[in-house]
Amino acid sequence: MKRLILTMSVLVAALTMSAQDEVLQKYSDMGDMNTTVVTKRMLKNLPLEQFNLPYLSDLIDRIDNMKILVSRGDKAGKALGTKLPGQLSGKGFKTVLTTKKDGSDITVMQSKKDPNSVVILMYKKPQAIAASLKGDFSDIEDWKFGEEE
């Protein structure tokens, strides 16, 4: 019985992750999109400033791995910036934060089924950056992004 429960849990987690990855893969396959996958081990040696993604430094200690998509062209940037939030909502993500920073629209979304899956989207016409994060984000709604506590 324990084995069945464990197998079902793994299957549900895999399906949840594949929904998020499925949406992002569509954008990765676009010709004018750069995709970078970063593991926890690589994070130590990676200058986060190169991604220019707000709130990433707030979450860095909790990240196990991340996939970052950066648009190179206007078409990919517009598609990522305008369509991704709706597509993620349709896959069970809720918006945790929406704000503007330095002329960019910033959206942080979290999976309702798997609170350890978070997506940060930064859109400043015509360019967009999306970071799909996996890690310990169960209490993200209590965080004060970029603020002193």
PDB file of C-alpha atoms in Angstrom:
ATOM      1  CA  MET A   1       0.000   0.000   0.000  1.00  0.00           C
ATOM      2  CA  LYS A   2       2.824   2.411   0.853  1.00  0.00           C
ATOM      3  CA  ARG A   3       4.432   1.662  -2.488  1.00  0.00           C
ATOM      4  CA  LEU A   4       1.187   2.503  -4.313  1.00  0.00           C
ATOM      5  CA  ILE A   5       0.842   5.814  -2.470  1.00  0.00           C
ATOM      6  CA  LEU A   6       4.484   6.676  -3.188  1.00  0.00           C
ATOM      7  CA  THR A   7       4.070   5.791  -6.873  1.00  0.00           C
ATOM      8  CA  MET A   8       0.912   7.889  -7.152  1.00  0.00           C
ATOM      9  CA  SER A   9       2.623  10.851  -5.440  1.00  0.00           C
ATOM     10  CA  VAL A  10       5.557  10.681  -7.849  1.00  0.00           C
ATOM     11  CA  LEU A  11       3.172  10.454 -10.811  1.00  0.00           C
ATOM     12  CA  VAL A  12       1.148  13.481  -9.670  1.00  0.00           C
ATOM     13  CA  ALA A  13       4.350  15.498  -9.111  1.00  0.00           C
ATOM     14  CA  ALA A  14       5.642  14.523 -12.561  1.00  0.00           C
ATOM     15  CA  LEU A  15       2.368  15.553 -14.209  1.00  0.00           C
ATOM     16  CA  THR A  16       2.385  18.887 -12.374  1.00  0.00           C
ATOM     17  CA  MET A  17       5.948  19.628 -13.415  1.00  0.00           C
ATOM     18  CA  SER A  18       5.311  18.573 -16.984  1.00  0.00           C
ATOM     19  CA  ALA A  19       2.412  21.055 -17.297  1.00  0.00           C
ATOM     20  CA  GLN A  20       4.712  23.970 -16.421  1.00  0.00           C
ATOM     21  CA  ASP A  21       7.566  22.592 -18.505  1.00  0.00           C
ATOM     22  CA  GLU A  22       5.190  21.936 -21.412  1.00  0.00           C
ATOM     23  CA  VAL A  23       4.136  25.591 -21.525  1.00  0.00           C
ATOM     24  CA  LEU A  24       7.717  26.864 -21.304  1.00  0.00           C
ATOM     25  CA  GLN A  25       9.043  24.335 -23.837  1.00  0.00           C
ATOM     26  CA  LYS A  26       6.845  25.898 -26.499  1.00  0.00           C
ATOM     27  CA  TYR A  27       8.711  29.159 -26.013  1.00  0.00           C
ATOM     28  CA  SER A  28      12.110  27.449 -25.809  1.00  0.00           C
ATOM     29  CA  ASP A  29      11.468  25.979 -29.245  1.00  0.00           C
ATOM     30  CA  MET A  30      10.965  29.424 -30.793  1.00  0.00           C
ATOM     31  CA  GLY A  31      13.869  30.487 -32.974  1.00  0.00           C
ATOM     32  CA  ASP A  32      14.464  33.778 -31.181  1.00  0.00           C
ATOM     33  CA  MET A  33      14.614  32.543 -27.584  1.00  0.00           C
ATOM     34  CA  ASN A  34      17.675  31.688 -25.480  1.00  0.00           C
ATOM     35  CA  THR A  35      17.167  29.030 -22.814  1.00  0.00           C
ATOM     36  CA  THR A  36      19.508  28.362 -19.898  1.00  0.00           C
ATOM     37  CA  VAL A  37      19.147  25.617 -17.287  1.00  0.00           C
ATOM     38  CA  VAL A  38      20.903  26.217 -13.969  1.00  0.00           C
ATOM     39  CA  THR A  39      21.330  23.698 -11.136  1.00  0.00           C
ATOM     40  CA  LYS A  40      21.807  24.497  -7.450  1.00  0.00           C
ATOM     41  CA  ARG A  41      25.503  23.692  -7.741  1.00  0.00           C
ATOM     42  CA  MET A  42      25.922  26.126 -10.654  1.00  0.00           C
ATOM     43  CA  LEU A  43      24.148  28.953  -8.776  1.00  0.00           C
ATOM     44  CA  LYS A  44      27.192  29.545  -6.556  1.00  0.00           C
ATOM     45  CA  ASN A  45      29.338  30.500  -9.547  1.00  0.00           C
ATOM     46  CA  LEU A  46      26.715  32.370 -11.535  1.00  0.00           C
ATOM     47  CA  PRO A  47      26.575  36.185 -11.481  1.00  0.00           C
ATOM     48  CA  LEU A  48      22.835  36.783 -11.057  1.00  0.00           C
ATOM     49  CA  GLU A  49      23.121  40.330 -12.376  1.00  0.00           C
ATOM     50  CA  GLN A  50      23.612  38.958 -15.885  1.00  0.00           C
ATOM     51  CA  PHE A  51      19.962  37.890 -15.958  1.00  0.00           C
ATOM     52  CA  ASN A  52      18.694  41.287 -14.785  1.00  0.00           C
ATOM     53  CA  LEU A  53      15.674  39.577 -13.251  1.00  0.00           C
ATOM     54  CA  PRO A  54      14.073  41.308 -10.253  1.00  0.00           C
ATOM     55  CA  TYR A  55      13.490  39.302  -7.068  1.00  0.00           C
ATOM     56  CA  LEU A  56      15.768  36.456  -8.148  1.00  0.00           C
ATOM     57  CA  SER A  57      18.244  37.349  -5.398  1.00  0.00           C
ATOM     58  CA  ASP A  58      15.368  37.195  -2.851  1.00  0.00           C
ATOM     59  CA  LEU A  59      14.743  33.565  -3.808  1.00  0.00           C
ATOM     60  CA  ILE A  60      18.260  32.327  -4.556  1.00  0.00           C
ATOM     61  CA  ASP A  61      18.817  30.393  -1.314  1.00  0.00           C
ATOM     62  CA  ARG A  62      15.653  28.384  -1.917  1.00  0.00           C
ATOM     63  CA  ILE A  63      16.251  27.402  -5.559  1.00  0.00           C
ATOM     64  CA  ASP A  64      17.105  23.796  -6.424  1.00  0.00           C
ATOM     65  CA  ASN A  65      17.161  24.432 -10.178  1.00  0.00           C
ATOM     66  CA  MET A  66      15.862  26.938 -12.665  1.00  0.00           C
ATOM     67  CA  LYS A  67      15.236  27.367 -16.354  1.00  0.00           C
ATOM     68  CA  ILE A  68      15.581  30.868 -17.763  1.00  0.00           C
ATOM     69  CA  LEU A  69      14.137  31.957 -21.099  1.00  0.00           C
ATOM     70  CA  VAL A  70      15.304  35.234 -22.624  1.00  0.00           C
ATOM     71  CA  SER A  71      13.706  36.575 -25.793  1.00  0.00           C
ATOM     72  CA  ARG A  72      16.032  37.783 -28.519  1.00  0.00           C
ATOM     73  CA  GLY A  73      13.370  38.989 -30.908  1.00  0.00           C
ATOM     74  CA  ASP A  74      10.267  41.117 -30.681  1.00  0.00           C
ATOM     75  CA  LYS A  75       7.846  38.330 -31.657  1.00  0.00           C
ATOM     76  CA  ALA A  76       9.087  35.922 -28.974  1.00  0.00           C
ATOM     77  CA  GLY A  77       9.217  38.692 -26.367  1.00  0.00           C
ATOM     78  CA  LYS A  78       5.662  39.788 -27.029  1.00  0.00           C
ATOM     79  CA  ALA A  79       4.365  36.202 -26.973  1.00  0.00           C
ATOM     80  CA  LEU A  80       6.192  35.381 -23.733  1.00  0.00           C
ATOM     81  CA  GLY A  81       5.283  38.667 -22.049  1.00  0.00           C
ATOM     82  CA  THR A  82       1.597  38.701 -22.935  1.00  0.00           C
ATOM     83  CA  LYS A  83       0.528  35.048 -23.227  1.00  0.00           C
ATOM     84  CA  LEU A  84       2.557  33.182 -20.602  1.00  0.00           C
ATOM     85  CA  PRO A  85       0.631  34.384 -17.505  1.00  0.00           C
ATOM     86  CA  GLY A  86      -2.700  33.253 -18.968  1.00  0.00           C
ATOM     87  CA  GLN A  87      -1.278  29.921 -20.059  1.00  0.00           C
ATOM     88  CA  LEU A  88       0.191  29.287 -16.618  1.00  0.00           C
ATOM     89  CA  SER A  89      -3.104  30.268 -14.960  1.00  0.00           C
ATOM     90  CA  GLY A  90      -4.804  27.671 -17.143  1.00  0.00           C
ATOM     91  CA  LYS A  91      -2.301  25.100 -15.848  1.00  0.00           C
ATOM     92  CA  GLY A  92      -3.076  25.827 -12.193  1.00  0.00           C
ATOM     93  CA  PHE A  93      -0.782  28.755 -11.340  1.00  0.00           C
ATOM     94  CA  LYS A  94      -1.848  31.713  -9.207  1.00  0.00           C
ATOM     95  CA  THR A  95      -0.369  35.194  -9.292  1.00  0.00           C
ATOM     96  CA  VAL A  96       1.564  35.977  -6.115  1.00  0.00           C
ATOM     97  CA  LEU A  97       2.885  39.398  -7.135  1.00  0.00           C
ATOM     98  CA  THR A  98       2.306  41.864  -9.964  1.00  0.00           C
ATOM     99  CA  THR A  99       4.244  45.115 -10.049  1.00  0.00           C
ATOM    100  CA  LYS A 100       6.172  47.527 -12.239  1.00  0.00           C
ATOM    101  CA  LYS A 101       9.874  48.102 -11.786  1.00  0.00           C
ATOM    102  CA  ASP A 102      12.085  50.309 -13.975  1.00  0.00           C
ATOM    103  CA  GLY A 103       9.443  50.325 -16.720  1.00  0.00           C
ATOM    104  CA  SER A 104       9.045  46.536 -16.722  1.00  0.00           C
ATOM    105  CA  ASP A 105       5.951  44.536 -15.822  1.00  0.00           C
ATOM    106  CA  ILE A 106       6.919  41.922 -13.218  1.00  0.00           C
ATOM    107  CA  THR A 107       4.755  38.902 -12.424  1.00  0.00           C
ATOM    108  CA  VAL A 108       5.507  36.143  -9.922  1.00  0.00           C
ATOM    109  CA  MET A 109       3.306  33.052 -10.189  1.00  0.00           C
ATOM    110  CA  GLN A 110       3.173  29.873  -8.117  1.00  0.00           C
ATOM    111  CA  SER A 111       1.650  26.496  -8.860  1.00  0.00           C
ATOM    112  CA  LYS A 112      -1.417  25.724  -6.728  1.00  0.00           C
ATOM    113  CA  LYS A 113      -0.730  21.985  -7.061  1.00  0.00           C
ATOM    114  CA  ASP A 114       3.004  22.182  -6.380  1.00  0.00           C
ATOM    115  CA  PRO A 115       3.929  25.223  -4.267  1.00  0.00           C
ATOM    116  CA  ASN A 116       7.600  24.473  -4.949  1.00  0.00           C
ATOM    117  CA  SER A 117       7.183  25.617  -8.574  1.00  0.00           C
ATOM    118  CA  VAL A 118       7.423  29.361  -9.216  1.00  0.00           C
ATOM    119  CA  VAL A 119       7.726  31.437 -12.389  1.00  0.00           C
ATOM    120  CA  ILE A 120       9.040  35.000 -12.505  1.00  0.00           C
ATOM    121  CA  LEU A 121       8.195  36.950 -15.657  1.00  0.00           C
ATOM    122  CA  MET A 122       9.653  40.331 -16.590  1.00  0.00           C
ATOM    123  CA  TYR A 123       8.233  42.056 -19.664  1.00  0.00           C
ATOM    124  CA  LYS A 124       9.434  45.364 -21.038  1.00  0.00           C
ATOM    125  CA  LYS A 125       8.223  45.749 -24.607  1.00  0.00           C
ATOM    126  CA  PRO A 126       9.441  44.128 -26.772  1.00  0.00           C
ATOM    127  CA  GLN A 127      11.737  41.923 -24.633  1.00  0.00           C
ATOM    128  CA  ALA A 128      10.802  39.346 -21.989  1.00  0.00           C
ATOM    129  CA  ILE A 129      12.563  37.084 -19.494  1.00  0.00           C
ATOM    130  CA  ALA A 130      10.920  34.156 -17.728  1.00  0.00           C
ATOM    131  CA  ALA A 131      12.497  32.085 -14.977  1.00  0.00           C
ATOM    132  CA  SER A 132      10.946  28.767 -13.979  1.00  0.00           C
ATOM    133  CA  LEU A 133      12.132  27.937 -10.473  1.00  0.00           C
ATOM    134  CA  LYS A 134      11.956  24.694  -8.500  1.00  0.00           C
ATOM    135  CA  GLY A 135      12.750  24.759  -4.802  1.00  0.00           C
ATOM    136  CA  ASP A 136      11.309  25.552  -1.374  1.00  0.00           C
ATOM    137  CA  PHE A 137       8.706  28.255  -2.000  1.00  0.00           C
ATOM    138  CA  SER A 138       5.830  27.030   0.186  1.00  0.00           C
ATOM    139  CA  ASP A 139       5.698  30.325   2.128  1.00  0.00           C
ATOM    140  CA  ILE A 140       6.223  32.707  -0.807  1.00  0.00           C
ATOM    141  CA  GLU A 141       2.971  34.593  -0.179  1.00  0.00           C
ATOM    142  CA  ASP A 142       4.386  35.815   3.143  1.00  0.00           C
ATOM    143  CA  TRP A 143       7.517  37.284   1.570  1.00  0.00           C
ATOM    144  CA  LYS A 144       8.154  40.964   1.109  1.00  0.00           C
ATOM    145  CA  PHE A 145       9.862  41.072  -2.266  1.00  0.00           C
ATOM    146  CA  GLY A 146      12.667  43.596  -2.358  1.00  0.00           C
ATOM    147  CA  GLU A 147      11.547  45.188   0.908  1.00  0.00           C
ATOM    148  CA  GLU A 148      13.244  45.402   4.262  1.00  0.00           C
ATOM    149  CA  GLU A 149      11.475  43.379   6.933  1.00  0.00           C
TER     150      GLU A 149
END
